[in-house]
Tab-separated table of C-alpha atoms in Angstrom:
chain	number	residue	atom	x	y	z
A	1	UNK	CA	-23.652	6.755	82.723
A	2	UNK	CA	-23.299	3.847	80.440
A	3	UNK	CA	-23.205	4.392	76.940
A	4	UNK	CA	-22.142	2.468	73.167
A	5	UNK	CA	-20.017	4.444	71.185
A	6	UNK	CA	-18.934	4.028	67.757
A	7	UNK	CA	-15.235	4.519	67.770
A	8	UNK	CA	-13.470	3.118	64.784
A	9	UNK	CA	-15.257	3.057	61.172
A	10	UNK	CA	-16.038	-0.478	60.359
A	11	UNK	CA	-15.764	-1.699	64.172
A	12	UNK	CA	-17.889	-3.191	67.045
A	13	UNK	CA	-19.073	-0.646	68.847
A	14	UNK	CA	-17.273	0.330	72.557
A	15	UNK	CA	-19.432	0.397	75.984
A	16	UNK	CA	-18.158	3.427	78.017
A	17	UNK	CA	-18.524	5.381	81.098
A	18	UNK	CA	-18.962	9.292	80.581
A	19	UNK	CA	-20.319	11.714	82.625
A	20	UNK	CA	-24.162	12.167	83.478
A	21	UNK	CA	-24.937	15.189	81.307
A	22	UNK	CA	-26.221	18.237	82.993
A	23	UNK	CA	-28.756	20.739	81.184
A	24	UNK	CA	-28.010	23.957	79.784
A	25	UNK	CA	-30.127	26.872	79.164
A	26	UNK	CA	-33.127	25.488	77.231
A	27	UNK	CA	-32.364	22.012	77.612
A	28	UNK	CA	-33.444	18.990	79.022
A	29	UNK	CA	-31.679	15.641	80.143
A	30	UNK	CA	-33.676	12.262	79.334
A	31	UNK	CA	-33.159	9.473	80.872
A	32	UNK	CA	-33.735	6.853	77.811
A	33	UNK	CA	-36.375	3.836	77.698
A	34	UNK	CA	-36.222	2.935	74.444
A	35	UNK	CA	-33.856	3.429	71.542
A	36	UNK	CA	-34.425	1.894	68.302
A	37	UNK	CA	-31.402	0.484	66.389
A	38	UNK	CA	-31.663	2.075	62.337
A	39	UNK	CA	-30.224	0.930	59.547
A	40	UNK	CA	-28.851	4.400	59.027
A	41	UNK	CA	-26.592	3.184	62.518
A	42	UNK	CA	-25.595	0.147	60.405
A	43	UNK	CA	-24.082	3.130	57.300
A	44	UNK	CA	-22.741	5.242	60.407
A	45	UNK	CA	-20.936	2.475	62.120
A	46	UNK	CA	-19.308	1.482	58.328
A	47	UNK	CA	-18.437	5.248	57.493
A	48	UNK	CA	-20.769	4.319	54.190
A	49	UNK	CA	-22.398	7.658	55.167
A	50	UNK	CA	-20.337	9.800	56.278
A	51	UNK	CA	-19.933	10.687	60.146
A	52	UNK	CA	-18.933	14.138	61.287
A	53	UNK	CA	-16.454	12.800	63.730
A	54	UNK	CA	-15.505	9.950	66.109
A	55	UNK	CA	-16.294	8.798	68.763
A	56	UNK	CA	-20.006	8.666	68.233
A	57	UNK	CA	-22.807	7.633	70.594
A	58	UNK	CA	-25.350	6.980	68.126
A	59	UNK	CA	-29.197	6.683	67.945
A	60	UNK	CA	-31.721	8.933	66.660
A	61	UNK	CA	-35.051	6.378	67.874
A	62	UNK	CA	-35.769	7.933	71.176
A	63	UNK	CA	-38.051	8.009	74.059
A	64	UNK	CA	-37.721	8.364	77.719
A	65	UNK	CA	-38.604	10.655	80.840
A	66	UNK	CA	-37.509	13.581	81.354
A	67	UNK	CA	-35.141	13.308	84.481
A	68	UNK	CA	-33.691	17.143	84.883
A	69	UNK	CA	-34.236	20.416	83.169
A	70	UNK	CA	-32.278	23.467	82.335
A	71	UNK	CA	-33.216	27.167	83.445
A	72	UNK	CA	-35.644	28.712	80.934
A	73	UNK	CA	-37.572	25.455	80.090
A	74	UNK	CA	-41.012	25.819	81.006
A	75	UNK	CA	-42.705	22.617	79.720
A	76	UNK	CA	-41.397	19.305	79.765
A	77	UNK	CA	-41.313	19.103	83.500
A	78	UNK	CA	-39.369	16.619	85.292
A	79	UNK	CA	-41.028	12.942	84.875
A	80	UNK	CA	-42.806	13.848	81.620
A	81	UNK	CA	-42.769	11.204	79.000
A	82	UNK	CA	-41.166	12.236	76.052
A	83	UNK	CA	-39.886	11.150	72.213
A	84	UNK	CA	-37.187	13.010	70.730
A	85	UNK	CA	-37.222	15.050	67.679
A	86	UNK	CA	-33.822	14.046	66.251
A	87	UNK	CA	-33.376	17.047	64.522
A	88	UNK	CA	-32.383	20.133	66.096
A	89	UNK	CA	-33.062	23.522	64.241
A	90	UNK	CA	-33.129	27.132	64.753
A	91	UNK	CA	-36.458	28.612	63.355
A	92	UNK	CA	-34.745	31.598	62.213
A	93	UNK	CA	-33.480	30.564	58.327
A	94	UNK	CA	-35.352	30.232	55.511
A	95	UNK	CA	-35.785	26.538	55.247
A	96	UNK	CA	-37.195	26.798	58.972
A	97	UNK	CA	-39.346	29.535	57.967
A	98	UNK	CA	-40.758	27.374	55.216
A	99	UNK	CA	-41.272	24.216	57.345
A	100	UNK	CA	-37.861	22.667	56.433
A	101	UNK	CA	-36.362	22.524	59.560
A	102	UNK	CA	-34.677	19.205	58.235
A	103	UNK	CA	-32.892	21.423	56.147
A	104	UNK	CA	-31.711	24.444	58.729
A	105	UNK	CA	-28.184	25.559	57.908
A	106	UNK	CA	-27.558	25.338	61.186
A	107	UNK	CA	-29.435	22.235	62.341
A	108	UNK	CA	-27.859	18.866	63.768
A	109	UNK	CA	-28.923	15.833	63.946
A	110	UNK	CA	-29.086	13.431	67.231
A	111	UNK	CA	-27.373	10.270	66.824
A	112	UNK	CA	-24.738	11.567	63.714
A	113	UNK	CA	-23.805	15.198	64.822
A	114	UNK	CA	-24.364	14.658	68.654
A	115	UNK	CA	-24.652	12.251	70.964
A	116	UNK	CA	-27.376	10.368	70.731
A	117	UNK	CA	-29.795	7.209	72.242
A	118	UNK	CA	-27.337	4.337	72.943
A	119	UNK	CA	-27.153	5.202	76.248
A	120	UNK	CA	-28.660	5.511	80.076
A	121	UNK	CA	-29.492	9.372	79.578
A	122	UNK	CA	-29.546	11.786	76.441
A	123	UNK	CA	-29.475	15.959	76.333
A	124	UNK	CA	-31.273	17.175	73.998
A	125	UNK	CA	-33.191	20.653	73.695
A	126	UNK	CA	-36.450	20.885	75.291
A	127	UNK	CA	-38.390	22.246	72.122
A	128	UNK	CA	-37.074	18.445	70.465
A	129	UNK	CA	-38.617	16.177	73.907
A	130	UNK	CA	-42.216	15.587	72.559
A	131	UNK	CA	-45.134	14.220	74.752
A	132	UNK	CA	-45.869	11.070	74.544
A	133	UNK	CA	-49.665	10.087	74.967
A	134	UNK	CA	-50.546	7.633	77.879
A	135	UNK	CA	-51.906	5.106	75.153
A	136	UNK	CA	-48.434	5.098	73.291
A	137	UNK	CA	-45.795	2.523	74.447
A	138	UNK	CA	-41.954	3.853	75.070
A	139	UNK	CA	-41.057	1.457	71.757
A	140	UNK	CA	-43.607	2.045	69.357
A	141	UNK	CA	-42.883	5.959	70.646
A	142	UNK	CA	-39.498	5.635	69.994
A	143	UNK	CA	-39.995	3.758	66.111
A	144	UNK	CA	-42.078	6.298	65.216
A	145	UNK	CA	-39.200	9.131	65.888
A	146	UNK	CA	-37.925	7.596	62.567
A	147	UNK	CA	-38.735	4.665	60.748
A	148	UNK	CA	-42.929	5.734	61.255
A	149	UNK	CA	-41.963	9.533	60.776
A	150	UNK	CA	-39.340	8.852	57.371
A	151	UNK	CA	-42.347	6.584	55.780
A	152	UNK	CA	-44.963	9.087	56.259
A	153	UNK	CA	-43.430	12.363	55.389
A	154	UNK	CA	-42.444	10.284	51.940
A	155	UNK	CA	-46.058	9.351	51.551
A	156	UNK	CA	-46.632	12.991	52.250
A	157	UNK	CA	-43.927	13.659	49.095
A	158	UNK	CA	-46.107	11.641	47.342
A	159	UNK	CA	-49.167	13.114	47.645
A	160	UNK	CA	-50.861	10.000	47.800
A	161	UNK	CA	-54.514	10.277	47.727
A	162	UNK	CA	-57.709	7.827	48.477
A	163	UNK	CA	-57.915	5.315	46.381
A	164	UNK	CA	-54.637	4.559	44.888
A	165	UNK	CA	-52.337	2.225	45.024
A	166	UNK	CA	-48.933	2.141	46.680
A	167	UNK	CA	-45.552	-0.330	45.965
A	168	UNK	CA	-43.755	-0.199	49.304
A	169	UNK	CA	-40.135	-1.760	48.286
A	170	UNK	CA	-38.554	-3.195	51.157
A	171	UNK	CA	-40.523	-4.788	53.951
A	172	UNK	CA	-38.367	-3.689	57.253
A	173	UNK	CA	-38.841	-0.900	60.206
A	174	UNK	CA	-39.946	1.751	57.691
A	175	UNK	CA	-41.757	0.145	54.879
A	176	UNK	CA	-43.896	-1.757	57.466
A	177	UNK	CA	-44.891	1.714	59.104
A	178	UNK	CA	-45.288	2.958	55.336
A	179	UNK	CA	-48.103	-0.126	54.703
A	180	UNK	CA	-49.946	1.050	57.703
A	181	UNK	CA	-49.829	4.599	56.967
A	182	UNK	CA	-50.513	3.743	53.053
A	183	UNK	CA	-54.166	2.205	54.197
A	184	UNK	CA	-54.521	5.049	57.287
A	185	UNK	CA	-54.275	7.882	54.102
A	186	UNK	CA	-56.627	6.385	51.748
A	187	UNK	CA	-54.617	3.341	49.805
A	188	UNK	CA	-56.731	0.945	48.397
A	189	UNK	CA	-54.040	-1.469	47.221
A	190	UNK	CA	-50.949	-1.851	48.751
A	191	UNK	CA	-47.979	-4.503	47.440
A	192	UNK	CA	-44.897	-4.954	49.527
A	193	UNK	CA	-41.816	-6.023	48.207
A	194	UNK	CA	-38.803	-7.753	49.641
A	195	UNK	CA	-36.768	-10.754	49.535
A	196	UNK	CA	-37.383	-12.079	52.976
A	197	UNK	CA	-40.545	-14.601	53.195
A	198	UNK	CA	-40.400	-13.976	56.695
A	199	UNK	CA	-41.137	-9.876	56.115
A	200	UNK	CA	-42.954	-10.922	53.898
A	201	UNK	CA	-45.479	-12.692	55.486
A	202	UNK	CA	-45.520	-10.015	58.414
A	203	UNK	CA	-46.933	-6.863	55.925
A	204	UNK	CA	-49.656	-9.307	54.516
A	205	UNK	CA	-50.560	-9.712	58.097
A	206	UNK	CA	-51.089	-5.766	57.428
A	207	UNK	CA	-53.391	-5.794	54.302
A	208	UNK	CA	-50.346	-5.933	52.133
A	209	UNK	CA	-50.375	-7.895	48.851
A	210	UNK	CA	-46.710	-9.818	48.846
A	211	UNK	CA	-44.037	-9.757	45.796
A	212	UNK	CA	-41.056	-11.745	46.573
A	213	UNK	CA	-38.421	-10.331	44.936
A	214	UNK	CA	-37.010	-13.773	44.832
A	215	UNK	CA	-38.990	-14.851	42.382
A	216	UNK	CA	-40.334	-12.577	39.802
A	217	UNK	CA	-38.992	-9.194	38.206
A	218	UNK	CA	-40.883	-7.075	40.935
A	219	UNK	CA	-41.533	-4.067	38.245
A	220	UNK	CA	-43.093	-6.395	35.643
A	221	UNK	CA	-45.000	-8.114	38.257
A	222	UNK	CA	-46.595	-4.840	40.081
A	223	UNK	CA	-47.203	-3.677	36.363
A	224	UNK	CA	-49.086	-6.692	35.664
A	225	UNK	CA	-51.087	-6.567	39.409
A	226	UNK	CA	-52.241	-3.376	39.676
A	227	UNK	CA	-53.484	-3.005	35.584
A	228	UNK	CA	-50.430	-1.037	34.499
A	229	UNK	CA	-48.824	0.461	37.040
A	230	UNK	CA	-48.934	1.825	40.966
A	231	UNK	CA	-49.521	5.121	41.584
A	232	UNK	CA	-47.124	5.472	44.059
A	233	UNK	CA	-43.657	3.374	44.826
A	234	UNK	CA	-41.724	4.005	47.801
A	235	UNK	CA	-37.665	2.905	47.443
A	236	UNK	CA	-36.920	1.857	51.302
A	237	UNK	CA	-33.802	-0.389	50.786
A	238	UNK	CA	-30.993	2.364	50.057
A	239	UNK	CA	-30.167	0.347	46.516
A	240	UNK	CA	-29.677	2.171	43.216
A	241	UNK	CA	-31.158	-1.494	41.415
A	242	UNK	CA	-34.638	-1.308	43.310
A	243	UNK	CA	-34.749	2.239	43.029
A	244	UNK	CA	-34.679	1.550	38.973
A	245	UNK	CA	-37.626	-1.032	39.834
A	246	UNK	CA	-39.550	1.358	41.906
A	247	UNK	CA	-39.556	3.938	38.685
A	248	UNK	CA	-40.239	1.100	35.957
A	249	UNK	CA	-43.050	0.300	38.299
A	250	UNK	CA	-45.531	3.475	38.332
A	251	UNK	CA	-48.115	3.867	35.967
A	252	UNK	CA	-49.341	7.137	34.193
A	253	UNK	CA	-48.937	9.924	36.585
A	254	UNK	CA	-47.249	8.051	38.977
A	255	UNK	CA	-44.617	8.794	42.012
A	256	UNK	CA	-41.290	7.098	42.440
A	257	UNK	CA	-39.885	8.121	45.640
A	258	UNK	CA	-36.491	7.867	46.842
A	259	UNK	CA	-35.717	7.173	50.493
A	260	UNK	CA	-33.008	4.870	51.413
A	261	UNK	CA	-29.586	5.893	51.578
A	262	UNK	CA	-27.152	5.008	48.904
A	263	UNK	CA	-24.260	6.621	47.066
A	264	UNK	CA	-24.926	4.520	43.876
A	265	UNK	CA	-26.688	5.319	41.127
A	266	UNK	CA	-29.098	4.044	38.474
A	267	UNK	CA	-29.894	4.053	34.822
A	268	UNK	CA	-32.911	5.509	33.532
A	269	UNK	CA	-34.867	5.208	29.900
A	270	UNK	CA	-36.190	9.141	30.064
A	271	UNK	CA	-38.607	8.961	28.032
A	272	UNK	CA	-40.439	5.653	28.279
A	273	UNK	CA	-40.113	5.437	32.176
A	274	UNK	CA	-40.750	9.202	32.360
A	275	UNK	CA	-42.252	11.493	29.398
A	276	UNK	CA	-44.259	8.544	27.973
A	277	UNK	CA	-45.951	8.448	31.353
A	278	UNK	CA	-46.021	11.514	33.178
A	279	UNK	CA	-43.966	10.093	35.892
A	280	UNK	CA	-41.830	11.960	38.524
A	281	UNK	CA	-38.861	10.704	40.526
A	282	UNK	CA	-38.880	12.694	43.790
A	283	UNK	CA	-36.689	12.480	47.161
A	284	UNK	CA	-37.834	12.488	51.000
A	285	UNK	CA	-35.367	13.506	53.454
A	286	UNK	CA	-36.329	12.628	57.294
A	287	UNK	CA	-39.066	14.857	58.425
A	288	UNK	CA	-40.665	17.560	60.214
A	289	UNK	CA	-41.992	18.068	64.112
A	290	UNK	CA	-45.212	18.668	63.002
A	291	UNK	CA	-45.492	15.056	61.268
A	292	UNK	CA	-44.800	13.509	64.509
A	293	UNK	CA	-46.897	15.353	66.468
A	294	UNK	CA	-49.556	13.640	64.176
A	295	UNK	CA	-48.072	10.759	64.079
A	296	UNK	CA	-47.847	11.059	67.690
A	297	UNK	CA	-51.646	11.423	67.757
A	298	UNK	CA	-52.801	9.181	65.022
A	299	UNK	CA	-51.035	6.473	67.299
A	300	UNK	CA	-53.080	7.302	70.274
A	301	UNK	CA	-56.448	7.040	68.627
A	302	UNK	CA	-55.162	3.522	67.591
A	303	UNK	CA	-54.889	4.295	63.578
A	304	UNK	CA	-50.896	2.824	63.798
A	305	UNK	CA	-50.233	-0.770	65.168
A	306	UNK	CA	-46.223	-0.028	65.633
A	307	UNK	CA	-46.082	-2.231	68.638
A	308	UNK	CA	-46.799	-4.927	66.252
A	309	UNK	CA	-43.496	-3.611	63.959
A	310	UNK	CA	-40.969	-4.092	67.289
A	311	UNK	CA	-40.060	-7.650	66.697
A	312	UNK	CA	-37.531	-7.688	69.635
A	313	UNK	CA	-35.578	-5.821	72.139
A	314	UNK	CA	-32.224	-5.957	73.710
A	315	UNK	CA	-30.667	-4.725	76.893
A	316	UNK	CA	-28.202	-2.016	76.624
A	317	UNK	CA	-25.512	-4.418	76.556
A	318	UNK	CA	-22.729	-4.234	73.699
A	319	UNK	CA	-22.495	-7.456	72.580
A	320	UNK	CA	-26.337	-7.546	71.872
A	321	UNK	CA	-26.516	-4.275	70.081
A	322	UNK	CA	-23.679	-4.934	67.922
A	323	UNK	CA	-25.371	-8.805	67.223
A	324	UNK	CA	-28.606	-6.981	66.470
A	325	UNK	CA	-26.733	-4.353	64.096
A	326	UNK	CA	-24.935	-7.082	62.183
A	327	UNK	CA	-28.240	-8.735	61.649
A	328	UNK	CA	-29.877	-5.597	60.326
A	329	UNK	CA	-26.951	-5.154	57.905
A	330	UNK	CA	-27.552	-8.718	56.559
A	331	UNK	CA	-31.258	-8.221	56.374
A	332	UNK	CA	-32.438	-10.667	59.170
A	333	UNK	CA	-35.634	-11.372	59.681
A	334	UNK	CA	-36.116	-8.966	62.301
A	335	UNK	CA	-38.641	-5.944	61.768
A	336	UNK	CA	-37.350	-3.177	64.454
A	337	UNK	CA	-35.508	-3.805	67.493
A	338	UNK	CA	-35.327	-1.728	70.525
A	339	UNK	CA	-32.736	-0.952	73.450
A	340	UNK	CA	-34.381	-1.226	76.756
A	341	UNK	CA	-31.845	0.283	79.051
């Protein structure tokens, strides 16, 4: 089978021919449809997180059909449609008993620890290969494996409830699933932040009130929008500056939540950005299987657009992944794109 590997830290990626994978006990081979390219891909492929080892197939935004199955699996069957749950755990340690499986000691994750997406088939174990409702398109399936699935279980952090308000800072693959799930769990007001009038423009077409960063101090201007503050501020860029704007930005009580990947860090005024207001800073790490199972169904009764957030799609072709990578780590104007393989 074909596949792009990341060989070399700070590298294009390599197209390859390995073997078709074959199914072990309690596992399933998928043959892929749709793989959505992450920024976390972009940190992978530049060793700015760190990568177990090399060479990597990566890609954690999958969907596909099921193709062949191991012994022991009784459901998927073979040409089930399926999205992958990129994180493998074993349901036996005490995060997994307390619905952390993002956290099992002796989980992995698809696309950094294994193989993952960028390629013509991917092995994964069956309980991970989801059902995908007939309603649900192999892209918007595969987005919501991550970018839909990241944004909501932060919302989730958040308890946001009906009514308030909600700074989503940075307008790409996850913070224009966060606007839509924002309104879907109650929001009232939602602002979205970037730099990019072209992102921009695309999460007003969502209900979202625009604040280019560009222009104005986006803290002082959210402060001065919502009446003193947003009740909930979600940090989607990976930066320790915006992070610092997504704190100075709640109000009393409010929620800053961290989200993006960095290994900066940020100042912080304790008491007048905290104590003086009640505020928390909390993180969100990935999610759980249950949040895409609703996520899953929340897209089939039509509640998420994410068709709307795939802004292109490319061919399983190196050259056009690693152009559509480089774009995403210059913040282009595309929202999410896809491998169609």
């Amino acid at each position: 089978m074909l596949a792009l590997k990341i060989v070399d830290l700070g590298a294009p990626l390599q197209a390859v021919e390995l073997p078709d994978p074959e199914p072990g006990h309690g596992e399933v081979v998928v043959g892929v449809r749709a793989a959505g390219i992450c920024r976390s891909d972009v940190h992978y492929r530049s060793g700015h997180r760190p990568v177990p080892s090399l060479p990597l197939v990566p890609g954690h935004e999958v969907a596909g059909v099921v193709e062949r199955v191991g012994p022991g699996v009784a459901a998927p069957a073979v040409g089930d449609r399926v999205a992958i749950h990129y994180l493998t755990s074993c349901g036996a340690c005490e995060p997994c008993h307390r619905g952390r499986e993002q956290f099992c000691v002796r989980g992995e994750m698809i696309g950094l620890d294994r193989a993952g997406g960028y390629a013509e088939q991917i092995l994964v174990p069956a309980a991970n290969a989801l059902p995908i409702p007939d309603e649900v398109s192999w892209e918007a399936a595969a987005v919501m494996m991550c970018s839909t699935s990241t944004s909501f279980h932060a919302l989730r952090r958040a308890r946001l409830a009906v009514g308030e308000s909600v700074a989503v800072f940075g307008a790409g693959g996850l913070g224009m699933s966060a606007v839509q799930l924002a309104f879907t769990l109650g929001a009232f007001d939602v602002y979205a932040v970037d730099i990019n009038p072209a992102k921009l423009e695309a999460a007003t077409r969502f209900g979202a009130i625009p604040v280019d960063a560009t222009t104005v101090d986006p803290a002082e201007a959210l402060l001065r929008m919502s009446g003193g503050g947003v009740d909930v501020a979600l940090e989607l860029v990976g930066s320790p500056e915006v992070m610092g704007q997504a704190v100075r930005s709640v109000g009393v009580g409010g929620r800053a939540i961290a989200v993006g990947i960095t290994d900066g860090t940020f100042g912080l005024d304790p008491f007048r950005e905290l104590v003086a207001r009640e505020a928390e800073i909390l993180g969100a790490a990935d999610h759980t299987a249950e949040e895409l199972r609703l996520l899953l169904e929340m897209a089939r009764r039509g509640d998420l657009d994410l068709d709307a957030v795939v802004t292109r799609t490319v061919g399983l072709d190196v050259t056009e992944v690693e152009g559509a990578l480089q774009e995403l780590e210059g913040f282009g104007d595309e929202i999410r794109t896809v491998i169609r393989p």
